[in-house]
Amino acid sequence: MPLDPNPSHDRKPPLVLHIGREELTIRQRYEVVSILNDILVGCWFLVGSVLFFYPAHERLAISLFVVGSIEMLVRPLIRLARRLHLQRLHPRLPTETARDF
């Protein structure tokens, strides 16, 4: 019997944030956090690269590159947290899925 690529133990109720008359629904939280982390890494490196065009801002540019490099370590930590979380909930079920990011 093939394994469900989206097993029910990997699904949490969505996080719903109410903003005025609108609501923001967040599903698959680990994946969302990973995507937001990737966007931040890109922003740090992009802004740092632009700041290198201005010698007066070179130190800030280097700082942003360091922040971006540190944040690149966050993605594997997110994956590890997800695997450990799944391991604790259902230790006999596989933690790898086709959606593993």
mmCIF file with all atom_site columns, N, CA and C in Angstrom, residues 40-79:
data_model
loop_
_atom_site.group_PDB
_atom_site.id
_atom_site.type_symbol
_atom_site.label_atom_id
_atom_site.label_alt_id
_atom_site.label_comp_id
_atom_site.label_asym_id
_atom_site.label_entity_id
_atom_site.label_seq_id
_atom_site.pdbx_PDB_ins_code
_atom_site.Cartn_x
_atom_site.Cartn_y
_atom_site.Cartn_z
_atom_site.occupancy
_atom_site.B_iso_or_equiv
_atom_site.pdbx_formal_charge
_atom_site.auth_seq_id
_atom_site.auth_comp_id
_atom_site.auth_asym_id
_atom_site.auth_atom_id
_atom_site.pdbx_PDB_model_num
ATOM 1   N N  . LEU A 1 40 ? 13.628 36.187 3.260  1.00 0.00 ? 40 LEU A N  1
ATOM 2   C CA . LEU A 1 40 ? 14.479 37.069 4.063  1.00 0.00 ? 40 LEU A CA 1
ATOM 3   C C  . LEU A 1 40 ? 15.943 36.947 3.663  1.00 0.00 ? 40 LEU A C  1
ATOM 4   N N  . VAL A 1 41 ? 16.410 35.726 3.427  1.00 0.00 ? 41 VAL A N  1
ATOM 5   C CA . VAL A 1 41 ? 17.807 35.535 3.003  1.00 0.00 ? 41 VAL A CA 1
ATOM 6   C C  . VAL A 1 41 ? 18.059 36.304 1.711  1.00 0.00 ? 41 VAL A C  1
ATOM 7   N N  . GLY A 1 42 ? 17.133 36.170 0.754  1.00 0.00 ? 42 GLY A N  1
ATOM 8   C CA . GLY A 1 42 ? 17.279 36.897 -0.505 1.00 0.00 ? 42 GLY A CA 1
ATOM 9   C C  . GLY A 1 42 ? 17.303 38.402 -0.302 1.00 0.00 ? 42 GLY A C  1
ATOM 10  N N  . CYS A 1 43 ? 16.449 38.891 0.590  1.00 0.00 ? 43 CYS A N  1
ATOM 11  C CA . CYS A 1 43 ? 16.424 40.341 0.869  1.00 0.00 ? 43 CYS A CA 1
ATOM 12  C C  . CYS A 1 43 ? 17.733 40.817 1.478  1.00 0.00 ? 43 CYS A C  1
ATOM 13  N N  . TRP A 1 44 ? 18.268 40.065 2.458  1.00 0.00 ? 44 TRP A N  1
ATOM 14  C CA . TRP A 1 44 ? 19.539 40.474 3.090  1.00 0.00 ? 44 TRP A CA 1
ATOM 15  C C  . TRP A 1 44 ? 20.642 40.580 2.046  1.00 0.00 ? 44 TRP A C  1
ATOM 16  N N  . PHE A 1 45 ? 20.748 39.569 1.179  1.00 0.00 ? 45 PHE A N  1
ATOM 17  C CA . PHE A 1 45 ? 21.818 39.580 0.186  1.00 0.00 ? 45 PHE A CA 1
ATOM 18  C C  . PHE A 1 45 ? 21.590 40.643 -0.888 1.00 0.00 ? 45 PHE A C  1
ATOM 19  N N  . LEU A 1 46 ? 20.345 40.866 -1.286 1.00 0.00 ? 46 LEU A N  1
ATOM 20  C CA . LEU A 1 46 ? 20.060 41.893 -2.290 1.00 0.00 ? 46 LEU A CA 1
ATOM 21  C C  . LEU A 1 46 ? 20.389 43.289 -1.753 1.00 0.00 ? 46 LEU A C  1
ATOM 22  N N  . VAL A 1 47 ? 19.897 43.602 -0.565 1.00 0.00 ? 47 VAL A N  1
ATOM 23  C CA . VAL A 1 47 ? 20.171 44.921 0.016  1.00 0.00 ? 47 VAL A CA 1
ATOM 24  C C  . VAL A 1 47 ? 21.665 45.083 0.279  1.00 0.00 ? 47 VAL A C  1
ATOM 25  N N  . GLY A 1 48 ? 22.313 44.026 0.774  1.00 0.00 ? 48 GLY A N  1
ATOM 26  C CA . GLY A 1 48 ? 23.756 44.089 1.001  1.00 0.00 ? 48 GLY A CA 1
ATOM 27  C C  . GLY A 1 48 ? 24.519 44.347 -0.285 1.00 0.00 ? 48 GLY A C  1
ATOM 28  N N  . SER A 1 49 ? 24.087 43.716 -1.378 1.00 0.00 ? 49 SER A N  1
ATOM 29  C CA . SER A 1 49 ? 24.755 43.915 -2.665 1.00 0.00 ? 49 SER A CA 1
ATOM 30  C C  . SER A 1 49 ? 24.604 45.352 -3.157 1.00 0.00 ? 49 SER A C  1
ATOM 31  N N  . VAL A 1 50 ? 23.401 45.914 -3.016 1.00 0.00 ? 50 VAL A N  1
ATOM 32  C CA . VAL A 1 50 ? 23.170 47.298 -3.444 1.00 0.00 ? 50 VAL A CA 1
ATOM 33  C C  . VAL A 1 50 ? 24.006 48.257 -2.597 1.00 0.00 ? 50 VAL A C  1
ATOM 34  N N  . LEU A 1 51 ? 24.089 47.996 -1.293 1.00 0.00 ? 51 LEU A N  1
ATOM 35  C CA . LEU A 1 51 ? 24.851 48.885 -0.413 1.00 0.00 ? 51 LEU A CA 1
ATOM 36  C C  . LEU A 1 51 ? 26.338 48.887 -0.741 1.00 0.00 ? 51 LEU A C  1
ATOM 37  N N  . PHE A 1 52 ? 26.832 47.823 -1.366 1.00 0.00 ? 52 PHE A N  1
ATOM 38  C CA . PHE A 1 52 ? 28.249 47.795 -1.739 1.00 0.00 ? 52 PHE A CA 1
ATOM 39  C C  . PHE A 1 52 ? 28.578 48.820 -2.822 1.00 0.00 ? 52 PHE A C  1
ATOM 40  N N  . PHE A 1 53 ? 27.568 49.351 -3.507 1.00 0.00 ? 53 PHE A N  1
ATOM 41  C CA . PHE A 1 53 ? 27.816 50.401 -4.494 1.00 0.00 ? 53 PHE A CA 1
ATOM 42  C C  . PHE A 1 53 ? 28.178 51.726 -3.826 1.00 0.00 ? 53 PHE A C  1
ATOM 43  N N  . TYR A 1 54 ? 27.907 51.849 -2.542 1.00 0.00 ? 54 TYR A N  1
ATOM 44  C CA . TYR A 1 54 ? 28.160 53.080 -1.797 1.00 0.00 ? 54 TYR A CA 1
ATOM 45  C C  . TYR A 1 54 ? 29.224 52.810 -0.728 1.00 0.00 ? 54 TYR A C  1
ATOM 46  N N  . PRO A 1 55 ? 30.437 53.298 -0.933 1.00 0.00 ? 55 PRO A N  1
ATOM 47  C CA . PRO A 1 55 ? 31.525 53.019 0.014  1.00 0.00 ? 55 PRO A CA 1
ATOM 48  C C  . PRO A 1 55 ? 31.194 53.388 1.461  1.00 0.00 ? 55 PRO A C  1
ATOM 49  N N  . ALA A 1 56 ? 30.385 54.398 1.666  1.00 0.00 ? 56 ALA A N  1
ATOM 50  C CA . ALA A 1 56 ? 30.040 54.800 3.034  1.00 0.00 ? 56 ALA A CA 1
ATOM 51  C C  . ALA A 1 56 ? 29.207 53.738 3.759  1.00 0.00 ? 56 ALA A C  1
ATOM 52  N N  . HIS A 1 57 ? 28.563 52.845 2.993  1.00 0.00 ? 57 HIS A N  1
ATOM 53  C CA . HIS A 1 57 ? 27.683 51.827 3.586  1.00 0.00 ? 57 HIS A CA 1
ATOM 54  C C  . HIS A 1 57 ? 28.283 50.426 3.529  1.00 0.00 ? 57 HIS A C  1
ATOM 55  N N  . GLU A 1 58 ? 29.582 50.351 3.276  1.00 0.00 ? 58 GLU A N  1
ATOM 56  C CA . GLU A 1 58 ? 30.222 49.046 3.120  1.00 0.00 ? 58 GLU A CA 1
ATOM 57  C C  . GLU A 1 58 ? 30.095 48.194 4.387  1.00 0.00 ? 58 GLU A C  1
ATOM 58  N N  . ARG A 1 59 ? 30.264 48.796 5.548  1.00 0.00 ? 59 ARG A N  1
ATOM 59  C CA . ARG A 1 59 ? 30.179 48.034 6.808  1.00 0.00 ? 59 ARG A CA 1
ATOM 60  C C  . ARG A 1 59 ? 28.766 47.456 6.992  1.00 0.00 ? 59 ARG A C  1
ATOM 61  N N  . LEU A 1 60 ? 27.738 48.238 6.687  1.00 0.00 ? 60 LEU A N  1
ATOM 62  C CA . LEU A 1 60 ? 26.363 47.750 6.782  1.00 0.00 ? 60 LEU A CA 1
ATOM 63  C C  . LEU A 1 60 ? 26.133 46.615 5.786  1.00 0.00 ? 60 LEU A C  1
ATOM 64  N N  . ALA A 1 61 ? 26.687 46.745 4.581  1.00 0.00 ? 61 ALA A N  1
ATOM 65  C CA . ALA A 1 61 ? 26.556 45.696 3.568  1.00 0.00 ? 61 ALA A CA 1
ATOM 66  C C  . ALA A 1 61 ? 27.164 44.392 4.073  1.00 0.00 ? 61 ALA A C  1
ATOM 67  N N  . ILE A 1 62 ? 28.345 44.473 4.654  1.00 0.00 ? 62 ILE A N  1
ATOM 68  C CA . ILE A 1 62 ? 28.994 43.271 5.192  1.00 0.00 ? 62 ILE A CA 1
ATOM 69  C C  . ILE A 1 62 ? 28.139 42.671 6.300  1.00 0.00 ? 62 ILE A C  1
ATOM 70  N N  . SER A 1 63 ? 27.570 43.522 7.140  1.00 0.00 ? 63 SER A N  1
ATOM 71  C CA . SER A 1 63 ? 26.710 43.040 8.229  1.00 0.00 ? 63 SER A CA 1
ATOM 72  C C  . SER A 1 63 ? 25.499 42.290 7.678  1.00 0.00 ? 63 SER A C  1
ATOM 73  N N  . LEU A 1 64 ? 24.902 42.805 6.605  1.00 0.00 ? 64 LEU A N  1
ATOM 74  C CA . LEU A 1 64 ? 23.748 42.128 6.011  1.00 0.00 ? 64 LEU A CA 1
ATOM 75  C C  . LEU A 1 64 ? 24.145 40.789 5.402  1.00 0.00 ? 64 LEU A C  1
ATOM 76  N N  . PHE A 1 65 ? 25.345 40.711 4.819  1.00 0.00 ? 65 PHE A N  1
ATOM 77  C CA . PHE A 1 65 ? 25.816 39.426 4.297  1.00 0.00 ? 65 PHE A CA 1
ATOM 78  C C  . PHE A 1 65 ? 26.006 38.420 5.428  1.00 0.00 ? 65 PHE A C  1
ATOM 79  N N  . VAL A 1 66 ? 26.511 38.880 6.552  1.00 0.00 ? 66 VAL A N  1
ATOM 80  C CA . VAL A 1 66 ? 26.681 37.986 7.707  1.00 0.00 ? 66 VAL A CA 1
ATOM 81  C C  . VAL A 1 66 ? 25.316 37.519 8.215  1.00 0.00 ? 66 VAL A C  1
ATOM 82  N N  . VAL A 1 67 ? 24.349 38.442 8.316  1.00 0.00 ? 67 VAL A N  1
ATOM 83  C CA . VAL A 1 67 ? 22.997 38.073 8.751  1.00 0.00 ? 67 VAL A CA 1
ATOM 84  C C  . VAL A 1 67 ? 22.390 37.070 7.774  1.00 0.00 ? 67 VAL A C  1
ATOM 85  N N  . GLY A 1 68 ? 22.538 37.309 6.477  1.00 0.00 ? 68 GLY A N  1
ATOM 86  C CA . GLY A 1 68 ? 22.022 36.379 5.470  1.00 0.00 ? 68 GLY A CA 1
ATOM 87  C C  . GLY A 1 68 ? 22.668 35.015 5.574  1.00 0.00 ? 68 GLY A C  1
ATOM 88  N N  . SER A 1 69 ? 23.960 34.982 5.823  1.00 0.00 ? 69 SER A N  1
ATOM 89  C CA . SER A 1 69 ? 24.667 33.707 5.959  1.00 0.00 ? 69 SER A CA 1
ATOM 90  C C  . SER A 1 69 ? 24.199 32.947 7.193  1.00 0.00 ? 69 SER A C  1
ATOM 91  N N  . ILE A 1 70 ? 24.014 33.665 8.283  1.00 0.00 ? 70 ILE A N  1
ATOM 92  C CA . ILE A 1 70 ? 23.507 33.014 9.503  1.00 0.00 ? 70 ILE A CA 1
ATOM 93  C C  . ILE A 1 70 ? 22.101 32.483 9.261  1.00 0.00 ? 70 ILE A C  1
ATOM 94  N N  . GLU A 1 71 ? 21.292 33.272 8.577  1.00 0.00 ? 71 GLU A N  1
ATOM 95  C CA . GLU A 1 71 ? 19.919 32.848 8.327  1.00 0.00 ? 71 GLU A CA 1
ATOM 96  C C  . GLU A 1 71 ? 19.850 31.646 7.382  1.00 0.00 ? 71 GLU A C  1
ATOM 97  N N  . MET A 1 72 ? 20.868 31.462 6.555  1.00 0.00 ? 72 MET A N  1
ATOM 98  C CA . MET A 1 72 ? 20.899 30.265 5.705  1.00 0.00 ? 72 MET A CA 1
ATOM 99  C C  . MET A 1 72 ? 20.974 29.003 6.558  1.00 0.00 ? 72 MET A C  1
ATOM 100 N N  . LEU A 1 73 ? 21.468 29.120 7.767  1.00 0.00 ? 73 LEU A N  1
ATOM 101 C CA . LEU A 1 73 ? 21.500 27.977 8.681  1.00 0.00 ? 73 LEU A CA 1
ATOM 102 C C  . LEU A 1 73 ? 20.127 27.688 9.281  1.00 0.00 ? 73 LEU A C  1
ATOM 103 N N  . VAL A 1 74 ? 19.217 28.637 9.206  1.00 0.00 ? 74 VAL A N  1
ATOM 104 C CA . VAL A 1 74 ? 17.897 28.459 9.795  1.00 0.00 ? 74 VAL A CA 1
ATOM 105 C C  . VAL A 1 74 ? 17.092 27.409 9.029  1.00 0.00 ? 74 VAL A C  1
ATOM 106 N N  . ARG A 1 75 ? 17.220 27.357 7.719  1.00 0.00 ? 75 ARG A N  1
ATOM 107 C CA . ARG A 1 75 ? 16.427 26.413 6.929  1.00 0.00 ? 75 ARG A CA 1
ATOM 108 C C  . ARG A 1 75 ? 16.654 24.965 7.353  1.00 0.00 ? 75 ARG A C  1
ATOM 109 N N  . PRO A 1 76 ? 17.904 24.502 7.483  1.00 0.00 ? 76 PRO A N  1
ATOM 110 C CA . PRO A 1 76 ? 18.076 23.131 7.969  1.00 0.00 ? 76 PRO A CA 1
ATOM 111 C C  . PRO A 1 76 ? 17.534 22.948 9.388  1.00 0.00 ? 76 PRO A C  1
ATOM 112 N N  . LEU A 1 77 ? 17.574 23.988 10.200 1.00 0.00 ? 77 LEU A N  1
ATOM 113 C CA . LEU A 1 77 ? 17.016 23.882 11.551 1.00 0.00 ? 77 LEU A CA 1
ATOM 114 C C  . LEU A 1 77 ? 15.494 23.738 11.503 1.00 0.00 ? 77 LEU A C  1
ATOM 115 N N  . ILE A 1 78 ? 14.849 24.412 10.551 1.00 0.00 ? 78 ILE A N  1
ATOM 116 C CA . ILE A 1 78 ? 13.401 24.267 10.371 1.00 0.00 ? 78 ILE A CA 1
ATOM 117 C C  . ILE A 1 78 ? 13.083 22.836 9.958  1.00 0.00 ? 78 ILE A C  1
ATOM 118 N N  . ARG A 1 79 ? 13.846 22.301 9.018  1.00 0.00 ? 79 ARG A N  1
ATOM 119 C CA . ARG A 1 79 ? 13.628 20.916 8.581  1.00 0.00 ? 79 ARG A CA 1
ATOM 120 C C  . ARG A 1 79 ? 13.842 19.943 9.731  1.00 0.00 ? 79 ARG A C  1
#
